Tab-separated table of C-alpha atoms in Angstrom:
chain	number	residue	atom	x	y	z
Q	1114	MET	CA	12.508	25.098	-29.045
Q	1115	GLY	CA	14.145	26.586	-31.937
Q	1116	ALA	CA	11.707	26.795	-35.188
Q	1117	ARG	CA	10.177	23.730	-34.995
Q	1118	ALA	CA	9.183	23.514	-31.677
Q	1119	LEU	CA	7.590	24.705	-28.691
Q	1120	LEU	CA	7.712	23.820	-24.769
Q	1121	ALA	CA	5.218	23.988	-22.821
Q	1122	GLU	CA	6.125	24.325	-18.436
Q	1123	VAL	CA	2.971	23.498	-15.890
Q	1124	GLY	CA	3.299	22.571	-12.370
Q	1125	SER	CA	2.508	19.686	-11.366
Q	1126	ASP	CA	2.646	15.680	-13.512
Q	1127	GLU	CA	-1.204	16.436	-13.025
Q	1128	GLU	CA	-0.890	19.895	-15.580
Q	1129	VAL	CA	1.127	17.612	-17.354
Q	1130	ALA	CA	-1.419	15.039	-18.049
Q	1131	ALA	CA	-4.690	17.444	-18.283
Q	1132	LEU	CA	-2.324	19.334	-21.314
Q	1133	LEU	CA	-1.536	16.617	-23.299
Q	1134	ALA	CA	-4.915	14.935	-22.661
Q	1135	ASP	CA	-5.556	18.403	-24.895
Q	1136	LEU	CA	-3.577	18.041	-27.320
Q	1137	VAL	CA	-4.515	15.225	-28.068
Q	1138	ARG	CA	-8.014	15.681	-27.699
Q	1139	ARG	CA	-7.696	19.051	-29.961
Q	1140	GLN	CA	-5.104	16.541	-32.857
Q	1141	ARG	CA	-7.504	14.315	-32.937
Q	1142	ALA	CA	-10.471	16.881	-33.339
Q	1143	GLY	CA	-7.925	17.753	-37.050
Q	1144	GLU	CA	-7.328	22.028	-34.345
Q	1145	LEU	CA	-2.899	19.386	-34.297
Q	1146	ALA	CA	-1.628	18.269	-37.924
Q	1147	ALA	CA	-1.730	15.291	-37.247
Q	1148	GLY	CA	2.086	14.194	-37.634
Q	1149	LEU	CA	2.950	16.468	-34.869
Q	1150	ASP	CA	5.095	15.109	-31.853
Q	1151	LEU	CA	3.556	15.521	-28.577
Q	1152	VAL	CA	6.232	14.482	-25.654
Q	1153	PRO	CA	4.818	14.963	-22.513
Q	1154	ALA	CA	7.989	14.999	-19.886
Q	1155	ALA	CA	7.542	15.997	-15.618
Q	1156	ARG	CA	6.508	19.537	-16.202
Q	1157	THR	CA	7.310	20.367	-19.154
Q	1158	VAL	CA	4.735	18.983	-22.865
Q	1159	LEU	CA	7.048	19.401	-25.709
Q	1160	VAL	CA	4.884	19.917	-29.626
Q	1161	ASP	CA	7.321	19.432	-32.103
Q	1162	GLY	CA	7.241	18.545	-35.998
Q	1163	LEU	CA	5.327	22.447	-36.457
Q	1164	VAL	CA	6.203	23.193	-40.301
Q	1165	ASP	CA	6.074	27.346	-39.613
Q	1166	ALA	CA	5.575	30.744	-38.280
Q	1167	ARG	CA	2.125	30.460	-38.044
Q	1168	GLU	CA	1.822	27.077	-36.976
Q	1169	LEU	CA	3.754	27.845	-34.126
Q	1170	ALA	CA	2.729	31.386	-33.284
Q	1171	ALA	CA	-1.547	30.010	-32.966
Q	1172	LEU	CA	-0.138	27.689	-30.847
Q	1173	SER	CA	1.851	29.675	-28.769
Q	1174	GLY	CA	-0.961	31.975	-28.222
Q	1175	TRP	CA	-3.753	28.549	-27.234
Q	1176	LEU	CA	-0.863	27.123	-25.205
Q	1177	GLU	CA	-0.868	30.987	-23.724
Q	1178	GLY	CA	-4.244	30.487	-22.642
Q	1179	TRP	CA	-4.531	27.397	-22.103
Q	1180	THR	CA	-5.588	27.247	-18.155
Q	1181	PRO	CA	-4.199	25.063	-15.704
Q	1182	HIS	CA	-6.227	22.542	-14.926
Q	1183	ARG	CA	-6.456	18.344	-13.246
Q	1184	ALA	CA	-6.104	15.233	-15.787
Q	1185	PRO	CA	-10.429	13.584	-14.818
Q	1186	VAL	CA	-8.868	10.746	-12.946
Q	1187	ASP	CA	-11.354	8.097	-14.576
Q	1188	GLU	CA	-9.345	8.801	-18.123
Q	1189	GLY	CA	-7.080	6.514	-20.508
Q	1190	ARG	CA	-7.200	3.092	-20.544
Q	1191	LEU	CA	-6.387	0.980	-17.662
Q	1192	VAL	CA	-3.242	-2.037	-17.795
Q	1193	GLU	CA	-3.053	-4.343	-14.690
Q	1194	VAL	CA	0.261	-5.508	-14.588
Q	1195	GLU	CA	0.072	-8.917	-12.668
Q	1196	THR	CA	3.746	-8.672	-10.539
Q	1197	VAL	CA	5.784	-10.944	-8.571
Q	1198	TYR	CA	7.717	-9.003	-5.830
Q	1199	ASP	CA	11.040	-9.759	-5.532
Q	1200	GLY	CA	12.697	-7.759	-6.420
Q	1201	GLU	CA	16.832	-7.783	-5.256
Q	1202	ASP	CA	15.978	-4.054	-3.537
Q	1203	LEU	CA	12.968	-5.121	-1.953
Q	1204	ALA	CA	13.563	-5.379	1.315
Q	1205	GLU	CA	15.616	-1.780	0.963
Q	1206	VAL	CA	12.837	0.022	0.001
Q	1207	ALA	CA	10.755	-1.439	2.486
Q	1208	ALA	CA	13.540	-0.069	4.623
Q	1209	LEU	CA	13.228	3.587	3.558
Q	1210	TRP	CA	9.681	3.167	4.067
Q	1211	GLY	CA	10.039	1.473	7.785
Q	1212	MET	CA	7.270	-1.327	6.289
Q	1213	SER	CA	7.598	-5.324	6.042
Q	1214	ALA	CA	8.286	-6.149	2.602
Q	1215	ALA	CA	5.361	-7.514	1.941
Q	1216	GLU	CA	3.707	-5.275	3.033
Q	1217	ALA	CA	5.531	-2.112	0.488
Q	1218	ALA	CA	4.355	-4.745	-1.697
Q	1219	ARG	CA	0.984	-4.257	-0.860
Q	1220	CYS	CA	1.550	-0.246	-0.498
Q	1221	HIS	CA	2.729	0.059	-3.561
Q	1222	ALA	CA	-0.041	-2.348	-5.169
Q	1223	ALA	CA	-2.531	-0.345	-3.261
Q	1224	CYS	CA	-1.869	2.715	-5.269
Q	1225	THR	CA	-3.674	3.920	-9.418
Q	1226	PHE	CA	-0.742	5.691	-11.172
Q	1227	ARG	CA	-0.523	6.635	-14.315
Q	1228	VAL	CA	2.163	7.037	-17.048
Q	1229	ALA	CA	3.073	10.676	-17.133
Q	1230	PHE	CA	6.270	10.529	-20.126
Q	1231	CYS	CA	8.596	7.715	-21.300
Q	1232	GLY	CA	11.573	7.678	-22.735
Q	1233	PHE	CA	16.263	6.606	-21.690
Q	1234	ALA	CA	14.581	3.448	-24.299
Q	1235	PRO	CA	11.840	2.317	-26.218
Q	1236	GLY	CA	7.873	1.818	-23.901
Q	1237	PHE	CA	9.928	2.534	-20.751
Q	1238	ALA	CA	7.168	4.323	-19.336
Q	1239	TYR	CA	7.697	6.351	-15.655
Q	1240	LEU	CA	4.546	6.449	-13.602
Q	1241	THR	CA	3.129	8.845	-11.367
Q	1242	GLY	CA	1.451	7.596	-8.858
Q	1243	LEU	CA	3.078	6.820	-5.361
Q	1244	PRO	CA	2.588	9.891	-2.739
Q	1245	GLU	CA	6.030	11.336	-2.840
Q	1246	SER	CA	6.385	10.436	1.007
Q	1247	LEU	CA	8.196	6.981	-0.340
Q	1248	ALA	CA	10.509	8.086	-3.138
Q	1249	VAL	CA	13.793	6.730	-3.169
Q	1250	PRO	CA	17.061	7.518	-4.022
Q	1251	ARG	CA	18.699	5.747	-7.103
Q	1252	ARG	CA	21.639	2.857	-6.575
Q	1253	ALA	CA	23.979	4.532	-5.787
Q	1254	THR	CA	26.063	2.408	-8.384
Q	1255	PRO	CA	23.733	1.034	-11.180
Q	1256	ARG	CA	23.230	-2.505	-12.717
Q	1257	THR	CA	25.027	-3.050	-15.783
Q	1258	ARG	CA	21.701	-5.739	-16.477
Q	1259	VAL	CA	19.032	-5.412	-15.650
Q	1260	PRO	CA	16.872	-8.418	-16.941
Q	1261	ALA	CA	13.113	-7.373	-18.704
Q	1262	GLY	CA	10.409	-6.905	-16.131
Q	1263	SER	CA	11.412	-4.733	-14.203
Q	1264	VAL	CA	9.549	-3.439	-12.201
Q	1265	ALA	CA	11.153	-0.707	-10.398
Q	1266	LEU	CA	11.560	2.531	-8.364
Q	1267	GLY	CA	13.316	5.726	-9.510
Q	1268	GLY	CA	12.428	8.500	-7.338
Q	1269	ALA	CA	8.641	9.114	-7.079
Q	1270	TYR	CA	8.171	6.856	-10.706
Q	1271	THR	CA	7.706	3.421	-10.628
Q	1272	GLY	CA	9.338	2.530	-14.231
Q	1273	VAL	CA	9.060	-1.165	-16.315
Q	1274	TYR	CA	12.284	-1.983	-17.999
Q	1275	PRO	CA	11.136	-2.644	-21.470
Q	1276	GLY	CA	14.166	-4.799	-21.889
Q	1277	PRO	CA	17.009	-5.642	-20.191
Q	1278	SER	CA	19.668	-2.532	-20.202
Q	1279	PRO	CA	21.508	-0.849	-17.508
Q	1280	GLY	CA	19.617	0.914	-14.914
Q	1281	GLY	CA	20.144	2.503	-11.156
Q	1282	TRP	CA	16.365	2.499	-10.226
Q	1283	GLN	CA	15.584	-0.013	-6.722
Q	1284	LEU	CA	13.928	-3.127	-8.427
Q	1285	ILE	CA	11.334	-4.084	-6.531
Q	1286	GLY	CA	9.174	-6.772	-8.154
Q	1287	ARG	CA	8.541	-8.370	-12.246
Q	1288	THR	CA	6.620	-8.807	-15.087
Q	1289	SER	CA	5.958	-11.359	-17.740
Q	1290	LEU	CA	4.227	-8.964	-19.295
Q	1291	PRO	CA	5.086	-7.465	-23.113
Q	1292	LEU	CA	6.327	-4.497	-22.950
Q	1293	TRP	CA	7.229	-3.543	-26.249
Q	1294	GLN	CA	6.160	-4.824	-29.574
Q	1295	PRO	CA	7.185	-3.119	-32.336
Q	1296	ASP	CA	4.064	-3.998	-34.232
Q	1297	ARG	CA	1.164	-3.433	-32.089
Q	1298	GLU	CA	-0.830	-0.648	-32.381
Q	1299	PRO	CA	0.461	1.175	-29.482
Q	1300	PRO	CA	4.105	-0.664	-29.285
Q	1301	ALA	CA	3.733	0.398	-25.696
Q	1302	LEU	CA	1.594	-1.209	-23.631
Q	1303	LEU	CA	2.331	1.671	-21.244
Q	1304	ALA	CA	1.617	4.400	-23.245
Q	1305	PRO	CA	1.374	7.926	-21.521
Q	1306	GLY	CA	-1.855	8.708	-20.684
Q	1307	THR	CA	-2.549	4.588	-19.013
Q	1308	ARG	CA	-3.481	4.485	-15.327
Q	1309	VAL	CA	-1.945	1.496	-14.421
Q	1310	ARG	CA	-2.327	-1.047	-11.465
Q	1311	PHE	CA	0.130	-3.620	-10.253
Q	1312	VAL	CA	-1.671	-6.704	-9.276
Q	1313	ALA	CA	0.520	-9.366	-6.898
Q	1314	VAL	CA	0.615	-13.092	-7.941
Q	1315	PRO	CA	3.082	-15.105	-6.751
Q	1316	ALA	CA	6.306	-16.285	-7.994
L	1396	MET	CA	25.979	-12.701	-64.495
L	1397	SER	CA	23.728	-11.420	-66.177
L	1398	ALA	CA	19.781	-10.097	-66.038
L	1399	GLY	CA	16.950	-9.428	-68.279
L	1400	ALA	CA	17.658	-8.748	-71.725
L	1401	ASP	CA	17.152	-4.212	-70.402
L	1402	GLY	CA	18.568	-5.003	-66.995
L	1403	ARG	CA	15.164	-3.542	-65.864
L	1404	GLY	CA	12.804	-6.265	-66.919
L	1405	GLY	CA	10.368	-8.013	-65.182
L	1406	ALA	CA	12.616	-11.465	-64.505
L	1407	ALA	CA	15.145	-9.494	-62.704
L	1408	VAL	CA	12.234	-7.921	-59.914
L	1409	ALA	CA	11.012	-12.076	-60.000
L	1410	ALA	CA	14.384	-13.190	-59.117
L	1411	GLY	CA	14.668	-10.707	-56.173
L	1412	ARG	CA	17.335	-8.468	-56.401
L	1413	SER	CA	19.107	-8.251	-53.669
L	1414	PHE	CA	23.322	-6.328	-52.668
L	1415	VAL	CA	25.456	-8.536	-50.798
L	1416	VAL	CA	27.505	-6.557	-48.123
L	1417	VAL	CA	31.302	-7.965	-48.716
L	1418	ARG	CA	32.429	-4.892	-46.405
L	1419	PRO	CA	30.477	-3.145	-44.062
L	1420	GLY	CA	33.479	-0.073	-43.636
L	1421	PRO	CA	33.178	1.418	-40.595
L	1422	LEU	CA	30.422	1.538	-39.490
L	1423	ALA	CA	27.446	1.361	-42.038
L	1424	THR	CA	23.288	1.802	-41.642
L	1425	LEU	CA	20.490	1.575	-43.820
L	1426	GLN	CA	18.859	5.223	-43.296
L	1427	ASP	CA	15.834	6.413	-44.595
L	1428	GLY	CA	13.807	9.717	-43.509
L	1429	GLY	CA	13.770	8.491	-40.372
L	1430	ARG	CA	10.420	8.133	-37.533
L	1431	ARG	CA	8.071	10.528	-36.725
L	1432	GLY	CA	4.587	10.468	-34.403
L	1433	VAL	CA	6.104	8.324	-31.751
L	1434	ALA	CA	9.139	10.070	-29.837
L	1435	ALA	CA	5.834	10.342	-26.953
L	1436	LEU	CA	7.158	6.558	-26.541
L	1437	GLY	CA	10.513	6.764	-26.073
L	1438	VAL	CA	11.125	6.179	-29.946
L	1439	PRO	CA	14.165	8.326	-31.801
L	1440	ARG	CA	13.650	10.022	-34.589
L	1441	ALA	CA	16.352	7.969	-36.874
L	1442	GLY	CA	16.853	9.185	-40.343
L	1443	ALA	CA	19.830	10.198	-42.559
L	1444	LEU	CA	22.360	12.255	-40.966
L	1445	ASP	CA	22.449	13.792	-43.912
L	1446	GLY	CA	19.513	14.662	-45.292
L	1447	PRO	CA	20.688	17.308	-48.626
L	1448	ALA	CA	22.996	13.844	-49.715
L	1449	TYR	CA	20.211	11.418	-48.589
L	1450	ARG	CA	17.511	13.204	-51.241
L	1451	TRP	CA	19.745	13.529	-53.547
L	1452	ALA	CA	21.378	10.021	-54.081
L	1453	ASN	CA	17.803	8.954	-54.080
L	1454	ALA	CA	16.952	11.753	-57.134
L	1455	LEU	CA	20.060	10.573	-58.698
L	1456	VAL	CA	18.348	7.534	-59.694
L	1457	GLY	CA	15.125	7.884	-60.014
L	1458	ASN	CA	12.935	7.400	-55.974
L	1459	GLY	CA	10.862	9.878	-56.325
L	1460	SER	CA	9.372	10.859	-53.079
L	1461	THR	CA	7.453	7.728	-51.970
L	1462	GLY	CA	5.297	8.893	-49.590
L	1463	GLY	CA	6.439	7.874	-45.396
L	1464	SER	CA	9.210	7.919	-44.765
L	1465	GLY	CA	11.087	7.678	-48.438
L	1466	ALA	CA	13.122	5.238	-50.181
L	1467	ALA	CA	16.332	3.812	-47.311
L	1468	VAL	CA	19.640	3.941	-48.214
L	1469	VAL	CA	23.432	2.954	-47.370
L	1470	GLU	CA	24.493	5.355	-44.654
L	1471	ALA	CA	28.768	4.861	-45.271
L	1472	THR	CA	30.361	6.951	-41.935
L	1473	LEU	CA	33.607	7.237	-43.689
L	1474	GLY	CA	32.943	5.004	-46.504
L	1475	GLY	CA	34.897	1.832	-47.260
L	1476	LEU	CA	31.692	-0.132	-48.583
L	1477	ALA	CA	31.670	-3.530	-51.148
L	1478	LEU	CA	28.023	-4.849	-51.769
L	1479	ARG	CA	27.404	-7.174	-54.842
L	1480	ALA	CA	24.295	-6.437	-56.325
L	1481	ALA	CA	22.700	-9.910	-56.889
L	1482	GLY	CA	19.494	-11.214	-59.109
L	1483	GLY	CA	19.217	-8.496	-61.283
L	1484	ASP	CA	21.063	-4.740	-62.334
L	1485	ALA	CA	20.734	-1.889	-60.725
L	1486	TRP	CA	21.517	1.915	-60.784
L	1487	VAL	CA	23.199	2.788	-57.973
L	1488	ALA	CA	24.487	6.104	-56.832
L	1489	VAL	CA	26.574	7.269	-54.297
L	1490	THR	CA	26.742	11.352	-52.350
L	1491	GLY	CA	27.661	12.593	-49.312
L	1492	ALA	CA	31.265	12.313	-48.514
L	1493	PRO	CA	33.506	12.135	-51.563
L	1494	ALA	CA	34.881	9.076	-51.763
L	1495	PRO	CA	36.243	7.105	-55.047
L	1496	VAL	CA	34.000	4.940	-55.606
L	1497	ARG	CA	34.307	1.778	-58.583
L	1498	VAL	CA	31.742	-0.838	-59.824
L	1499	GLY	CA	32.740	-4.846	-61.435
L	1500	GLY	CA	36.057	-3.115	-60.878
L	1501	ARG	CA	37.080	0.543	-62.884
L	1502	PRO	CA	36.879	3.797	-61.742
L	1503	ALA	CA	32.421	5.014	-61.512
L	1504	ALA	CA	30.902	7.951	-60.998
L	1505	TRP	CA	30.557	9.916	-57.835
L	1506	GLY	CA	27.440	12.066	-57.076
L	1507	ALA	CA	25.326	10.314	-60.701
L	1508	ALA	CA	24.456	7.396	-61.872
L	1509	VAL	CA	25.967	4.263	-62.235
L	1510	ARG	CA	24.719	1.276	-63.962
L	1511	VAL	CA	25.316	-1.787	-62.286
L	1512	ARG	CA	25.002	-5.253	-63.396
L	1513	GLU	CA	24.313	-8.148	-61.793
L	1514	GLY	CA	27.132	-9.816	-59.898
L	1515	ASP	CA	29.167	-6.056	-59.931
L	1516	LEU	CA	30.788	-4.774	-56.802
L	1517	VAL	CA	30.230	-1.677	-56.071
L	1518	GLU	CA	32.696	0.053	-53.929
L	1519	VAL	CA	33.102	2.825	-52.143
L	1520	GLY	CA	36.471	3.804	-50.697
L	1521	ALA	CA	37.672	5.994	-48.471
L	1522	VAL	CA	35.981	9.069	-47.786
L	1523	THR	CA	38.352	12.186	-49.638
L	1524	ALA	CA	37.495	14.538	-46.635
L	1525	GLY	CA	33.767	15.118	-44.580
L	1526	LEU	CA	32.148	11.343	-43.196
L	1527	ARG	CA	29.102	10.105	-44.452
L	1528	CYS	CA	28.583	8.274	-48.175
L	1529	TYR	CA	25.019	7.935	-48.831
L	1530	LEU	CA	24.877	4.650	-51.338
L	1531	ALA	CA	20.907	4.849	-52.934
L	1532	VAL	CA	19.487	1.994	-55.299
L	1533	ASP	CA	16.912	2.639	-57.705
L	1534	GLY	CA	13.255	1.120	-55.529
L	1535	GLY	CA	15.558	1.425	-52.285
L	1536	PHE	CA	16.711	-0.683	-49.522
L	1537	ASP	CA	13.583	-3.389	-49.001
L	1538	VAL	CA	14.001	-4.570	-45.505
L	1539	PRO	CA	11.005	-4.612	-43.254
L	1540	PRO	CA	10.807	-1.305	-42.419
L	1541	VAL	CA	9.436	-1.245	-38.292
L	1542	LEU	CA	7.079	1.967	-37.150
L	1543	GLY	CA	6.910	2.769	-40.460
L	1544	SER	CA	10.851	3.261	-40.968
L	1545	ARG	CA	13.801	1.707	-42.104
L	1546	SER	CA	15.868	3.440	-40.588
L	1547	ALA	CA	18.952	2.118	-37.938
L	1548	ASP	CA	18.283	4.083	-34.845
L	1549	LEU	CA	21.224	2.989	-32.753
L	1550	LEU	CA	20.702	4.458	-29.620
L	1551	SER	CA	17.830	2.103	-28.955
L	1552	GLY	CA	18.702	-0.263	-31.287
L	1553	LEU	CA	15.565	-0.338	-33.441
L	1554	GLY	CA	15.193	-0.743	-36.963
L	1555	PRO	CA	17.973	-2.582	-39.237
L	1556	ALA	CA	20.484	-4.397	-37.479
L	1557	PRO	CA	24.153	-2.375	-39.165
L	1558	LEU	CA	25.353	-3.790	-41.773
L	1559	ALA	CA	27.610	-6.993	-42.709
L	1560	ALA	CA	29.767	-8.743	-44.195
L	1561	GLY	CA	27.248	-10.946	-45.684
L	1562	THR	CA	24.012	-9.578	-45.133
L	1563	ALA	CA	22.160	-9.750	-48.404
L	1564	LEU	CA	20.101	-6.346	-48.880
L	1565	PRO	CA	16.951	-7.002	-50.934
L	1566	LEU	CA	15.974	-3.887	-52.741
L	1567	GLY	CA	12.456	-2.546	-54.015
L	1568	THR	CA	10.715	-3.010	-56.906
L	1569	SER	CA	12.236	-0.188	-59.340
L	1570	THR	CA	10.066	1.949	-61.521
L	1571	PRO	CA	9.459	3.442	-65.059
L	1572	ASP	CA	11.556	6.582	-62.951
L	1573	ALA	CA	14.504	3.956	-62.006
L	1574	GLY	CA	17.746	5.503	-63.518
L	1575	PRO	CA	20.414	8.623	-64.334
L	1576	LEU	CA	18.792	12.144	-63.299
L	1577	HIS	CA	20.408	14.665	-65.501
L	1578	THR	CA	21.461	17.054	-64.239
L	1579	ASP	CA	24.911	19.320	-64.397
L	1580	TRP	CA	24.533	20.937	-61.204
L	1581	LEU	CA	24.112	19.150	-57.922
L	1582	PRO	CA	24.002	21.205	-55.160
L	1583	LEU	CA	25.762	18.916	-52.562
L	1584	PRO	CA	28.828	21.754	-50.207
L	1585	ALA	CA	32.452	20.000	-49.587
L	1586	PRO	CA	32.194	19.652	-45.978
L	1587	PRO	CA	32.860	22.699	-43.423
L	1588	GLY	CA	36.489	22.783	-43.501
L	1589	GLU	CA	34.813	25.590	-40.426
L	1590	LEU	CA	31.173	24.416	-39.212
L	1591	LEU	CA	29.531	27.617	-38.373
L	1592	LEU	CA	25.707	26.634	-36.800
L	1593	GLY	CA	23.467	28.585	-35.694
L	1594	LEU	CA	22.301	29.106	-32.677
L	1595	ALA	CA	18.211	30.059	-31.615
L	1596	PRO	CA	17.105	30.913	-28.478
L	1597	GLY	CA	17.500	26.913	-26.289
L	1598	PRO	CA	14.406	27.040	-23.238
L	1599	ARG	CA	16.995	27.029	-20.334
L	1600	ARG	CA	19.306	29.159	-22.141
L	1601	ASP	CA	18.337	31.473	-18.192
L	1602	TRP	CA	20.366	28.312	-17.007
L	1603	PHE	CA	23.567	29.730	-17.206
L	1604	THR	CA	25.520	32.771	-16.747
L	1605	ALA	CA	25.577	35.536	-18.685
L	1606	ASP	CA	29.855	34.530	-18.781
L	1607	ALA	CA	28.343	31.076	-20.176
L	1608	LEU	CA	26.138	32.405	-22.684
L	1609	ASN	CA	28.298	35.814	-24.411
L	1610	ALA	CA	31.562	33.091	-24.396
L	1611	LEU	CA	29.179	30.145	-26.078
L	1612	ALA	CA	28.322	33.090	-29.109
L	1613	ARG	CA	32.811	33.394	-29.637
L	1614	ALA	CA	33.689	30.628	-28.643
L	1615	ARG	CA	35.992	27.900	-31.488
L	1616	TYR	CA	34.997	24.565	-29.993
L	1617	THR	CA	36.289	21.016	-31.574
L	1618	VAL	CA	34.234	18.328	-33.844
L	1619	SER	CA	35.192	15.195	-30.732
L	1620	PRO	CA	36.848	11.720	-31.528
L	1621	ALA	CA	33.162	10.557	-29.733
L	1622	SER	CA	30.644	12.160	-32.038
L	1623	ASN	CA	28.679	10.165	-33.314
L	1624	ARG	CA	24.820	9.650	-34.778
L	1625	VAL	CA	23.487	10.113	-31.385
L	1626	GLY	CA	25.586	13.321	-30.251
L	1627	LEU	CA	28.085	15.931	-32.057
L	1628	ARG	CA	30.249	17.004	-29.137
L	1629	LEU	CA	32.486	18.966	-28.636
L	1630	THR	CA	36.303	19.878	-26.943
L	1631	ASP	CA	38.145	21.985	-27.355
L	1632	GLY	CA	36.196	24.747	-25.823
L	1633	PRO	CA	35.095	26.876	-22.299
L	1634	ALA	CA	33.316	25.139	-20.431
L	1635	LEU	CA	29.331	26.684	-20.165
L	1636	ALA	CA	28.586	27.862	-16.082
L	1637	ARG	CA	25.133	27.374	-15.560
L	1638	ARG	CA	24.067	30.150	-12.195
L	1639	ALA	CA	23.498	28.747	-8.777
L	1640	GLY	CA	21.406	27.207	-6.997
L	1641	LEU	CA	18.397	25.930	-9.823
L	1642	GLY	CA	19.139	21.814	-8.625
L	1643	GLU	CA	18.165	19.325	-11.129
L	1644	LEU	CA	16.294	19.683	-13.840
L	1645	PRO	CA	13.921	17.266	-14.353
L	1646	SER	CA	12.805	15.279	-18.268
L	1647	GLU	CA	11.978	17.597	-20.632
L	1648	GLY	CA	11.062	16.640	-24.205
L	1649	MET	CA	14.572	17.454	-26.654
L	1650	VAL	CA	14.529	18.642	-30.009
L	1651	LEU	CA	16.989	17.484	-33.319
L	1652	GLY	CA	19.885	20.072	-32.885
L	1653	SER	CA	19.064	20.933	-29.540
L	1654	VAL	CA	22.690	21.817	-27.943
L	1655	GLN	CA	22.364	20.694	-24.894
L	1656	VAL	CA	24.668	21.078	-21.683
L	1657	PRO	CA	26.011	17.634	-19.241
L	1658	PRO	CA	27.538	18.889	-16.209
L	1659	ASP	CA	31.490	19.021	-17.610
L	1660	GLY	CA	29.788	21.905	-19.534
L	1661	LEU	CA	30.478	20.864	-22.611
L	1662	PRO	CA	27.975	21.370	-25.199
L	1663	VAL	CA	26.180	18.214	-27.302
L	1664	VAL	CA	24.650	18.899	-30.573
L	1665	PHE	CA	21.534	16.462	-30.291
L	1666	LEU	CA	21.990	14.417	-34.250
L	1667	ALA	CA	18.906	11.560	-35.198
L	1668	ASP	CA	19.354	8.927	-33.255
L	1669	HIS	CA	19.081	11.197	-29.571
L	1670	PRO	CA	17.407	10.608	-26.576
L	1671	THR	CA	13.343	11.304	-27.286
L	1672	THR	CA	13.891	13.071	-22.821
L	1673	GLY	CA	16.695	14.638	-21.375
L	1674	GLY	CA	17.551	16.454	-17.724
L	1675	TYR	CA	20.277	18.677	-19.053
L	1676	PRO	CA	18.585	22.173	-19.895
L	1677	VAL	CA	19.247	22.881	-23.609
L	1678	VAL	CA	20.801	26.065	-24.161
L	1679	GLY	CA	20.153	26.061	-27.912
L	1680	VAL	CA	18.923	24.658	-30.702
L	1681	VAL	CA	20.839	24.499	-34.503
L	1682	PRO	CA	18.301	25.086	-37.195
L	1683	GLU	CA	18.045	22.066	-38.732
L	1684	PRO	CA	19.271	22.933	-43.066
L	1685	ASP	CA	22.358	23.122	-40.307
L	1686	LEU	CA	22.774	19.486	-39.275
L	1687	ALA	CA	23.430	18.644	-42.520
L	1688	ALA	CA	27.386	20.188	-42.673
L	1689	ALA	CA	27.500	19.174	-38.858
L	1690	ALA	CA	26.680	15.402	-40.126
L	1691	GLN	CA	29.878	15.703	-42.354
L	1692	ALA	CA	32.228	17.674	-39.995
L	1693	ALA	CA	34.682	15.315	-39.057
L	1694	PRO	CA	36.380	14.414	-35.559
L	1695	GLY	CA	38.927	17.724	-35.381
L	1696	THR	CA	36.767	20.069	-37.393
L	1697	PRO	CA	36.645	23.560	-36.337
L	1698	VAL	CA	33.172	24.029	-34.632
L	1699	ARG	CA	31.437	28.273	-33.898
L	1700	PHE	CA	28.226	29.221	-33.075
L	1701	VAL	CA	26.729	31.819	-34.956
L	1702	PRO	CA	23.826	33.180	-32.788
L	1703	VAL	CA	20.624	33.220	-34.742
L	1704	ARG	CA	16.456	33.952	-33.824
């Protein structure tokens, strides 16, 4: 992808997690430059900031020899997100799933999620872990303002809005956890690779 | 109205030098080398769009490589900027788009270090060509860094807010190197009459029809007035058709210079405030050295792509 970046494409979100974990390990071990940006997404990992053709060729060779595997499920920090399941779209999501709102909330809280990637806004995490059969469509008309802390579904992804913003995802609940604090390390509570469980709490 | 005897003295620094914004012009922001290593968290790189002009402005006032993201400067779109020096004297230099410079009411040099006395008004007039002026001051603008950079990121709102009248911008400590860089040669190209952008193959080049790729290599577009720090939007050229039956592209990482093609088929060249991931296919990537000219291409400028490896 240009002279300074490589975009590696793999077969599934689990392989993205595994490739990212391997690249991060190599970076920590000093085999990859510390200044490289490793940007995971749905089916790809972007490596950006390569300084020259030699570095690019070396990484390209390593990527070609990389064997797809799944990331170990118990790897990564675990964050519990206390959530009030009272989102404006919870009833609609529950109807799509063929269950009551309470059952939909229990179903969502029973899954273990992983931050697949961030994007859209600083600290906005795309979480995988919901079965593909529970994927929901985006809202036909996006909301002009979604409150900070909204827990939402888009396709099979779960996301939590770090700040108020426009948004087209289905709102199922809310959390008061601060998701984005630029002076914290890391500034995003939900950085790629983090495991996440939603814990239902009363309003 | 005056500071220390020689204007570089410790007294002036201790008093806290600052520049107070009198007129920000259409859009003025603080920029440095931008943010790195945080794209995975969804944070754009930001930073000065015209890298060479940014670096020369700093070099002219003696801001050496300070490590990290470099000294912060003002990036003034279309010029029209006025700042008043407070708390001490300073050296300033204006580069980028040519514009008349006045200091203390008198005409001053563009592209050179100029001495500014405490209380002086520093004015950058409307640009006479190009788009973005860079105003550097010795010591740099010393607002609190966010994630290692003092750059305003207009996509996600990180970093200092765009300049507004009345805001006092603190200056960093002047260094022993502060003062004019003596050079009679400044490698700052004129703003482009026609913008030629190299285009390396992008990761989703094969999403486009052969006709679209041929058209892209030959077509002339123009810079759209909807362009901004996020992207150079192109118009008045062929819409690039995707091959049939490919569906939706899952979101993937984007790099500086990515030429993304949204459903309307008109290419967008990603600049410093670009989103870190995107769901439209990238047909090609413009090499970073070509983006300085893109930062100075005013709306209406003709644009052509030149295939490169």
